[in-house]
RNA sequence: GGUGAGGUGGGUGAGUGGCUGAAACCACCAGUUUGCUAAACUGGCGUACUCUAACGGGUACCGCGGGUUCGAAUCCCGCCCUCACCGCCA
């Protein structure tokens, strides 16, 4: 959620920035400015009335104490009359506040100044790349066929148990998953993150605070009976740990990491994009989250990006780093880097990580603040997160790129975790 | 799931209708004292919205939401959560 003060002070600039994200409803900004003005004038009026009513009540109390019953009784009429006025004004105030809020939550975050305009994946900027694209022979198999061939991945079984898009990993496939999770968690710990095991279901407040609600409601699985949501990413519980907190500046940077399965409905996806592990309803992911001082968040973003790149290098996977254009970056982020690996049998890039700085967009909803040393006032902290890494697609790339006539070769860094060197 | 007790500021905890945005203590911050540290003493110390050029005001908030009343932390209703015991149970 954007900060009201920014909209109030620089509405034109806000609109300019929103245009880069191709946000079509720029009139919302003007409407908010108007509503805000109205809201504040009503609040002044309301506060004055409340003040009047309150002081009369105090007076009545005084009179009773002095034994002046009749005078007290006589005074009771005035606050009673004021109350009607106050109630009306309050209704009005609440309605306007609600209208303002409804508009405010529709505005996406403002993109950072380096975010390119655009709305197509082609408009994303390749920042750098790493690793060598593997040369596979013509009869190289896509990962879903490899999964079947070596009996390590069964999509059809998942359909039987649950539905399409719920993979089942078997034998060395399952062990590979577990190895990757452990590897990623160990790497995160070495990088200074505290490991957390959060709940996999969250309540509405949490889903709202990180921006999943109301924007992406349709993308989450919903437990209707208890009003819980299955998490689409560990970002939600990990960041919400700090909801309604005023942290100490000395605690920065706060670094937490956690492994969770992620559940996504992926409504509207179809075709070859969703084959095998390319797009599934449940996948495993290790997420890293940092909470920092606003002055340092962009340095932190680079640090997190480097961490994820390091993982891909250790896994010997070819990758590229994209700076997302305005139209392609998410609702809540100010700047996002996507990392993609090249899946050589499919001959396509797969997104395996997304590293974002949300600046104060999430913390404003979270009410996550810190006390500024100099001004002694509370300020919103910056939140960041990144996948480090998302498993399903990593596995897809790994299987495809490392296939040999003898079997699928496990990268060196993973062997101490898998306990085997080859899947055959 | 059942029954009972309870939810007050960073912490402990007082407060059953007005003088309570909230005692006291602890923690914390600033200062005095001190060779240093400690102790002692003095002062300060919630959040949000809002008015003001500023000084300084106003309003709301005692788990959340409603109600009664001139007036609610305090009374009433609903919900949430915590603890204890019982039941069930990986």
mmCIF file of N, CA, C and O in Angstrom, chain A residues 43-117:
data_model
loop_
_atom_site.group_PDB
_atom_site.id
_atom_site.type_symbol
_atom_site.label_atom_id
_atom_site.label_comp_id
_atom_site.label_asym_id
_atom_site.label_seq_id
_atom_site.Cartn_x
_atom_site.Cartn_y
_atom_site.Cartn_z
ATOM 1 N N UNK A 43 -12.814 15.049 9.789
ATOM 2 C CA UNK A 43 -12.208 14.626 11.060
ATOM 3 C C UNK A 43 -12.053 15.807 12.008
ATOM 4 O O UNK A 43 -12.298 15.690 13.215
ATOM 5 N N UNK A 44 -11.656 16.925 11.448
ATOM 6 C CA UNK A 44 -11.511 18.135 12.275
ATOM 7 C C UNK A 44 -12.848 18.487 12.923
ATOM 8 O O UNK A 44 -12.925 18.702 14.137
ATOM 9 N N UNK A 45 -13.876 18.490 12.091
ATOM 10 C CA UNK A 45 -15.216 18.822 12.563
ATOM 11 C C UNK A 45 -15.649 17.843 13.663
ATOM 12 O O UNK A 45 -16.161 18.231 14.716
ATOM 13 N N UNK A 46 -15.409 16.581 13.365
ATOM 14 C CA UNK A 46 -15.804 15.517 14.291
ATOM 15 C C UNK A 46 -15.058 15.640 15.618
ATOM 16 O O UNK A 46 -15.657 15.544 16.696
ATOM 17 N N UNK A 47 -13.770 15.866 15.525
ATOM 18 C CA UNK A 47 -12.968 15.991 16.739
ATOM 19 C C UNK A 47 -13.435 17.161 17.596
ATOM 20 O O UNK A 47 -13.458 17.077 18.836
ATOM 21 N N UNK A 48 -13.799 18.242 16.935
ATOM 22 C CA UNK A 48 -14.277 19.407 17.678
ATOM 23 C C UNK A 48 -15.573 19.094 18.419
ATOM 24 O O UNK A 48 -15.739 19.457 19.592
ATOM 25 N N UNK A 49 -16.472 18.419 17.740
ATOM 26 C CA UNK A 49 -17.743 18.043 18.371
ATOM 27 C C UNK A 49 -17.511 17.093 19.553
ATOM 28 O O UNK A 49 -18.096 17.250 20.619
ATOM 29 N N UNK A 50 -16.652 16.138 19.326
ATOM 30 C CA UNK A 50 -16.347 15.185 20.397
ATOM 31 C C UNK A 50 -15.752 15.908 21.591
ATOM 32 O O UNK A 50 -16.066 15.608 22.747
ATOM 33 N N UNK A 51 -14.905 16.859 21.281
ATOM 34 C CA UNK A 51 -14.265 17.624 22.344
ATOM 35 C C UNK A 51 -15.321 18.355 23.176
ATOM 36 O O UNK A 51 -15.286 18.339 24.402
ATOM 37 N N UNK A 52 -16.250 18.979 22.469
ATOM 38 C CA UNK A 52 -17.306 19.732 23.139
ATOM 39 C C UNK A 52 -18.113 18.803 24.046
ATOM 40 O O UNK A 52 -18.312 19.068 25.238
ATOM 41 N N UNK A 53 -18.549 17.699 23.474
ATOM 42 C CA UNK A 53 -19.378 16.750 24.204
ATOM 43 C C UNK A 53 -18.637 16.183 25.413
ATOM 44 O O UNK A 53 -19.189 16.027 26.502
ATOM 45 N N UNK A 54 -17.371 15.930 25.189
ATOM 46 C CA UNK A 54 -16.563 15.349 26.246
ATOM 47 C C UNK A 54 -16.394 16.310 27.410
ATOM 48 O O UNK A 54 -16.457 15.909 28.582
ATOM 49 N N UNK A 55 -16.161 17.567 27.095
ATOM 50 C CA UNK A 55 -15.937 18.499 28.205
ATOM 51 C C UNK A 55 -17.225 18.773 28.979
ATOM 52 O O UNK A 55 -17.178 19.008 30.186
ATOM 53 N N UNK A 56 -18.373 18.721 28.304
ATOM 54 C CA UNK A 56 -19.637 18.888 29.029
ATOM 55 C C UNK A 56 -19.853 17.707 29.987
ATOM 56 O O UNK A 56 -20.261 17.889 31.133
ATOM 57 N N UNK A 57 -19.545 16.540 29.495
ATOM 58 C CA UNK A 57 -19.683 15.356 30.354
ATOM 59 C C UNK A 57 -18.824 15.481 31.592
ATOM 60 O O UNK A 57 -19.220 15.108 32.700
ATOM 61 N N UNK A 58 -17.639 16.016 31.399
ATOM 62 C CA UNK A 58 -16.741 16.211 32.534
ATOM 63 C C UNK A 58 -17.366 17.195 33.523
ATOM 64 O O UNK A 58 -17.296 16.994 34.736
ATOM 65 N N UNK A 59 -17.940 18.227 32.985
ATOM 66 C CA UNK A 59 -18.580 19.253 33.796
ATOM 67 C C UNK A 59 -19.709 18.633 34.626
ATOM 68 O O UNK A 59 -19.856 18.915 35.813
ATOM 69 N N UNK A 60 -20.492 17.783 33.978
ATOM 70 C CA UNK A 60 -21.596 17.122 34.673
ATOM 71 C C UNK A 60 -21.071 16.335 35.864
ATOM 72 O O UNK A 60 -21.624 16.377 36.966
ATOM 73 N N UNK A 61 -19.979 15.637 35.630
ATOM 74 C CA UNK A 61 -19.356 14.870 36.703
ATOM 75 C C UNK A 61 -18.976 15.757 37.867
ATOM 76 O O UNK A 61 -19.201 15.424 39.033
ATOM 77 N N UNK A 62 -18.385 16.910 37.543
ATOM 78 C CA UNK A 62 -17.999 17.877 38.564
ATOM 79 C C UNK A 62 -19.199 18.324 39.396
ATOM 80 O O UNK A 62 -19.168 18.341 40.627
ATOM 81 N N UNK A 63 -20.263 18.693 38.681
ATOM 82 C CA UNK A 63 -21.471 19.201 39.330
ATOM 83 C C UNK A 63 -22.054 18.179 40.300
ATOM 84 O O UNK A 63 -22.469 18.507 41.406
ATOM 85 N N UNK A 64 -22.073 16.924 39.861
ATOM 86 C CA UNK A 64 -22.601 15.871 40.735
ATOM 87 C C UNK A 64 -21.800 15.810 42.018
ATOM 88 O O UNK A 64 -22.331 15.644 43.106
ATOM 89 N N UNK A 65 -20.482 15.946 41.858
ATOM 90 C CA UNK A 65 -19.613 15.830 43.018
ATOM 91 C C UNK A 65 -19.848 16.979 43.997
ATOM 92 O O UNK A 65 -19.741 16.819 45.199
ATOM 93 N N UNK A 66 -20.198 18.131 43.424
ATOM 94 C CA UNK A 66 -20.476 19.284 44.287
ATOM 95 C C UNK A 66 -21.906 19.267 44.810
ATOM 96 O O UNK A 66 -22.339 20.196 45.464
ATOM 97 N N UNK A 67 -22.616 18.206 44.438
ATOM 98 C CA UNK A 67 -23.974 18.062 44.926
ATOM 99 C C UNK A 67 -25.011 18.888 44.172
ATOM 100 O O UNK A 67 -26.157 18.994 44.600
ATOM 101 N N UNK A 68 -24.575 19.461 43.034
ATOM 102 C CA UNK A 68 -25.520 20.289 42.271
ATOM 103 C C UNK A 68 -26.274 19.428 41.254
ATOM 104 O O UNK A 68 -26.030 19.511 40.048
ATOM 105 N N UNK A 69 -27.148 18.624 41.770
ATOM 106 C CA UNK A 69 -27.860 17.646 40.942
ATOM 107 C C UNK A 69 -28.645 18.272 39.793
ATOM 108 O O UNK A 69 -28.580 17.819 38.663
ATOM 109 N N UNK A 70 -29.402 19.298 40.162
ATOM 110 C CA UNK A 70 -30.307 19.875 39.158
ATOM 111 C C UNK A 70 -29.552 20.486 37.993
ATOM 112 O O UNK A 70 -29.907 20.306 36.828
ATOM 113 N N UNK A 71 -28.484 21.207 38.322
ATOM 114 C CA UNK A 71 -27.676 21.809 37.259
ATOM 115 C C UNK A 71 -27.111 20.734 36.351
ATOM 116 O O UNK A 71 -27.069 20.882 35.135
ATOM 117 N N UNK A 72 -26.676 19.637 36.964
ATOM 118 C CA UNK A 72 -26.114 18.528 36.197
ATOM 119 C C UNK A 72 -27.161 17.944 35.254
ATOM 120 O O UNK A 72 -26.902 17.738 34.066
ATOM 121 N N UNK A 73 -28.320 17.668 35.801
ATOM 122 C CA UNK A 73 -29.401 17.093 34.990
ATOM 123 C C UNK A 73 -29.709 17.980 33.791
ATOM 124 O O UNK A 73 -29.904 17.507 32.675
ATOM 125 N N UNK A 74 -29.711 19.300 34.049
ATOM 126 C CA UNK A 74 -30.042 20.238 32.982
ATOM 127 C C UNK A 74 -29.021 20.178 31.849
ATOM 128 O O UNK A 74 -29.357 20.344 30.673
ATOM 129 N N UNK A 75 -27.779 19.942 32.229
ATOM 130 C CA UNK A 75 -26.712 19.935 31.219
ATOM 131 C C UNK A 75 -26.762 18.711 30.313
ATOM 132 O O UNK A 75 -26.138 18.682 29.261
ATOM 133 N N UNK A 76 -27.461 17.680 30.745
ATOM 134 C CA UNK A 76 -27.431 16.408 30.004
ATOM 135 C C UNK A 76 -28.002 16.512 28.596
ATOM 136 O O UNK A 76 -27.672 15.699 27.729
ATOM 137 N N UNK A 77 -28.870 17.477 28.414
ATOM 138 C CA UNK A 77 -29.508 17.585 27.092
ATOM 139 C C UNK A 77 -28.509 17.865 25.979
ATOM 140 O O UNK A 77 -28.598 17.296 24.905
ATOM 141 N N UNK A 78 -27.550 18.734 26.279
ATOM 142 C CA UNK A 78 -26.635 19.189 25.233
ATOM 143 C C UNK A 78 -25.815 18.044 24.608
ATOM 144 O O UNK A 78 -25.813 17.880 23.397
ATOM 145 N N UNK A 79 -25.120 17.238 25.392
ATOM 146 C CA UNK A 79 -24.359 16.150 24.781
ATOM 147 C C UNK A 79 -25.255 15.148 24.055
ATOM 148 O O UNK A 79 -24.841 14.541 23.070
ATOM 149 N N UNK A 80 -26.459 15.010 24.538
ATOM 150 C CA UNK A 80 -27.395 14.085 23.899
ATOM 151 C C UNK A 80 -27.675 14.554 22.469
ATOM 152 O O UNK A 80 -27.712 13.767 21.535
ATOM 153 N N UNK A 81 -27.878 15.865 22.358
ATOM 154 C CA UNK A 81 -28.145 16.438 21.050
ATOM 155 C C UNK A 81 -26.894 16.341 20.163
ATOM 156 O O UNK A 81 -26.963 15.994 18.991
ATOM 157 N N UNK A 82 -25.741 16.633 20.770
ATOM 158 C CA UNK A 82 -24.477 16.565 20.032
ATOM 159 C C UNK A 82 -24.235 15.162 19.493
ATOM 160 O O UNK A 82 -23.697 14.980 18.412
ATOM 161 N N UNK A 83 -24.666 14.205 20.270
ATOM 162 C CA UNK A 83 -24.386 12.812 19.897
ATOM 163 C C UNK A 83 -25.020 12.455 18.553
ATOM 164 O O UNK A 83 -24.432 11.727 17.766
ATOM 165 N N UNK A 84 -26.234 12.978 18.340
ATOM 166 C CA UNK A 84 -26.880 12.713 17.049
ATOM 167 C C UNK A 84 -26.042 13.247 15.905
ATOM 168 O O UNK A 84 -25.817 12.567 14.897
ATOM 169 N N UNK A 85 -25.563 14.457 16.103
ATOM 170 C CA UNK A 85 -24.721 15.090 15.092
ATOM 171 C C UNK A 85 -23.440 14.275 14.881
ATOM 172 O O UNK A 85 -22.999 14.033 13.757
ATOM 173 N N UNK A 86 -22.875 13.875 16.000
ATOM 174 C CA UNK A 86 -21.626 13.115 15.945
ATOM 175 C C UNK A 86 -21.824 11.796 15.202
ATOM 176 O O UNK A 86 -21.005 11.408 14.367
ATOM 177 N N UNK A 87 -22.924 11.121 15.507
ATOM 178 C CA UNK A 87 -23.184 9.842 14.846
ATOM 179 C C UNK A 87 -23.286 9.985 13.340
ATOM 180 O O UNK A 87 -22.732 9.180 12.592
ATOM 181 N N UNK A 88 -23.993 11.021 12.917
ATOM 182 C CA UNK A 88 -24.129 11.264 11.482
ATOM 183 C C UNK A 88 -22.779 11.500 10.838
ATOM 184 O O UNK A 88 -22.438 10.924 9.812
ATOM 185 N N UNK A 89 -22.031 12.381 11.498
ATOM 186 C CA UNK A 89 -20.717 12.738 10.975
ATOM 187 C C UNK A 89 -19.788 11.533 10.951
ATOM 188 O O UNK A 89 -18.989 11.348 10.025
ATOM 189 N N UNK A 90 -19.914 10.692 11.962
ATOM 190 C CA UNK A 90 -19.088 9.496 12.052
ATOM 191 C C UNK A 90 -19.384 8.542 10.893
ATOM 192 O O UNK A 90 -18.471 7.970 10.303
ATOM 193 N N UNK A 91 -20.660 8.369 10.601
ATOM 194 C CA UNK A 91 -21.046 7.515 9.478
ATOM 195 C C UNK A 91 -20.430 8.025 8.193
ATOM 196 O O UNK A 91 -19.875 7.266 7.396
ATOM 197 N N UNK A 92 -20.541 9.327 8.028
ATOM 198 C CA UNK A 92 -19.981 9.973 6.861
ATOM 199 C C UNK A 92 -18.470 9.766 6.785
ATOM 200 O O UNK A 92 -17.912 9.421 5.743
ATOM 201 N N UNK A 93 -17.845 9.957 7.920
ATOM 202 C CA UNK A 93 -16.390 9.816 8.023
ATOM 203 C C UNK A 93 -15.957 8.395 7.670
ATOM 204 O O UNK A 93 -15.039 8.186 6.880
ATOM 205 N N UNK A 94 -16.659 7.427 8.246
ATOM 206 C CA UNK A 94 -16.321 6.028 7.979
ATOM 207 C C UNK A 94 -16.474 5.686 6.511
ATOM 208 O O UNK A 94 -15.661 4.962 5.932
ATOM 209 N N UNK A 95 -17.542 6.204 5.913
ATOM 210 C CA UNK A 95 -17.801 5.906 4.501
ATOM 211 C C UNK A 95 -16.692 6.464 3.622
ATOM 212 O O UNK A 95 -16.193 5.782 2.709
ATOM 213 N N UNK A 96 -16.291 7.685 3.905
ATOM 214 C CA UNK A 96 -15.246 8.307 3.093
ATOM 215 C C UNK A 96 -13.906 7.626 3.303
ATOM 216 O O UNK A 96 -13.148 7.378 2.373
ATOM 217 N N UNK A 97 -13.659 7.287 4.544
ATOM 218 C CA UNK A 97 -12.420 6.585 4.855
ATOM 219 C C UNK A 97 -12.352 5.254 4.096
ATOM 220 O O UNK A 97 -11.313 4.870 3.569
ATOM 221 N N UNK A 98 -13.482 4.578 4.074
ATOM 222 C CA UNK A 98 -13.558 3.300 3.376
ATOM 223 C C UNK A 98 -13.324 3.477 1.881
ATOM 224 O O UNK A 98 -12.581 2.729 1.253
ATOM 225 N N UNK A 99 -13.962 4.507 1.319
ATOM 226 C CA UNK A 99 -13.779 4.781 -0.110
ATOM 227 C C UNK A 99 -12.331 5.067 -0.431
ATOM 228 O O UNK A 99 -11.797 4.617 -1.447
ATOM 229 N N UNK A 100 -11.724 5.839 0.442
ATOM 230 C CA UNK A 100 -10.320 6.191 0.247
ATOM 231 C C UNK A 100 -9.457 4.932 0.320
ATOM 232 O O UNK A 100 -8.599 4.705 -0.537
ATOM 233 N N UNK A 101 -9.724 4.112 1.305
ATOM 234 C CA UNK A 101 -8.956 2.881 1.497
ATOM 235 C C UNK A 101 -9.136 1.929 0.312
ATOM 236 O O UNK A 101 -8.173 1.352 -0.184
ATOM 237 N N UNK A 102 -10.398 1.807 -0.130
ATOM 238 C CA UNK A 102 -10.671 0.914 -1.260
ATOM 239 C C UNK A 102 -9.861 1.300 -2.487
ATOM 240 O O UNK A 102 -9.422 0.433 -3.252
ATOM 241 N N UNK A 103 -9.691 2.591 -2.671
ATOM 242 C CA UNK A 103 -8.906 3.055 -3.818
ATOM 243 C C UNK A 103 -7.425 2.848 -3.579
ATOM 244 O O UNK A 103 -6.677 2.440 -4.469
ATOM 245 N N UNK A 104 -7.027 3.154 -2.355
ATOM 246 C CA UNK A 104 -5.614 3.076 -2.006
ATOM 247 C C UNK A 104 -5.049 1.665 -2.219
ATOM 248 O O UNK A 104 -3.935 1.506 -2.720
ATOM 249 N N UNK A 105 -5.837 0.667 -1.865
ATOM 250 C CA UNK A 105 -5.305 -0.696 -1.994
ATOM 251 C C UNK A 105 -5.313 -1.189 -3.430
ATOM 252 O O UNK A 105 -4.766 -2.236 -3.730
ATOM 253 N N UNK A 106 -5.911 -0.427 -4.310
ATOM 254 C CA UNK A 106 -5.873 -0.813 -5.728
ATOM 255 C C UNK A 106 -4.599 -0.347 -6.414
ATOM 256 O O UNK A 106 -4.268 -0.827 -7.490
ATOM 257 N N UNK A 107 -3.906 0.607 -5.802
ATOM 258 C CA UNK A 107 -2.694 1.127 -6.432
ATOM 259 C C UNK A 107 -1.526 0.184 -6.206
ATOM 260 O O UNK A 107 -1.237 -0.177 -5.068
ATOM 261 N N UNK A 108 -0.845 -0.200 -7.287
ATOM 262 C CA UNK A 108 0.344 -1.025 -7.118
ATOM 263 C C UNK A 108 1.510 -0.171 -6.625
ATOM 264 O O UNK A 108 1.409 1.052 -6.597
ATOM 265 N N UNK A 109 2.587 -0.826 -6.261
ATOM 266 C CA UNK A 109 3.755 -0.085 -5.804
ATOM 267 C C UNK A 109 4.360 0.723 -6.946
ATOM 268 O O UNK A 109 4.198 0.374 -8.116
ATOM 269 N N UNK A 110 5.038 1.787 -6.607
ATOM 270 C CA UNK A 110 5.712 2.597 -7.618
ATOM 271 C C UNK A 110 7.024 1.921 -8.006
ATOM 272 O O UNK A 110 7.769 1.494 -7.131
ATOM 273 N N UNK A 111 7.294 1.838 -9.299
ATOM 274 C CA UNK A 111 8.538 1.192 -9.721
ATOM 275 C C UNK A 111 9.745 2.083 -9.430
ATOM 276 O O UNK A 111 9.643 3.305 -9.474
ATOM 277 N N UNK A 112 10.843 1.471 -9.131
ATOM 278 C CA UNK A 112 12.112 2.171 -8.934
ATOM 279 C C UNK A 112 12.503 2.877 -10.234
ATOM 280 O O UNK A 112 12.075 2.468 -11.319
ATOM 281 N N UNK A 113 13.324 3.908 -10.109
ATOM 282 C CA UNK A 113 13.632 4.725 -11.289
ATOM 283 C C UNK A 113 14.360 3.954 -12.396
ATOM 284 O O UNK A 113 14.335 4.354 -13.548
ATOM 285 N N UNK A 114 14.999 2.829 -12.051
ATOM 286 C CA UNK A 114 15.726 2.093 -13.088
ATOM 287 C C UNK A 114 14.845 1.080 -13.814
ATOM 288 O O UNK A 114 15.302 0.388 -14.710
ATOM 289 N N UNK A 115 13.569 0.997 -13.419
ATOM 290 C CA UNK A 115 12.688 0.011 -14.053
ATOM 291 C C UNK A 115 12.265 0.506 -15.435
ATOM 292 O O UNK A 115 11.748 1.611 -15.572
ATOM 293 N N UNK A 116 12.528 -0.319 -16.463
ATOM 294 C CA UNK A 116 12.167 0.102 -17.814
ATOM 295 C C UNK A 116 10.659 0.014 -18.039
ATOM 296 O O UNK A 116 9.978 -0.814 -17.441
ATOM 297 N N UNK A 117 10.165 0.921 -18.887
ATOM 298 C CA UNK A 117 8.762 0.850 -19.259
ATOM 299 C C UNK A 117 8.565 -0.376 -20.138
ATOM 300 O O UNK A 117 9.512 -0.901 -20.710
#
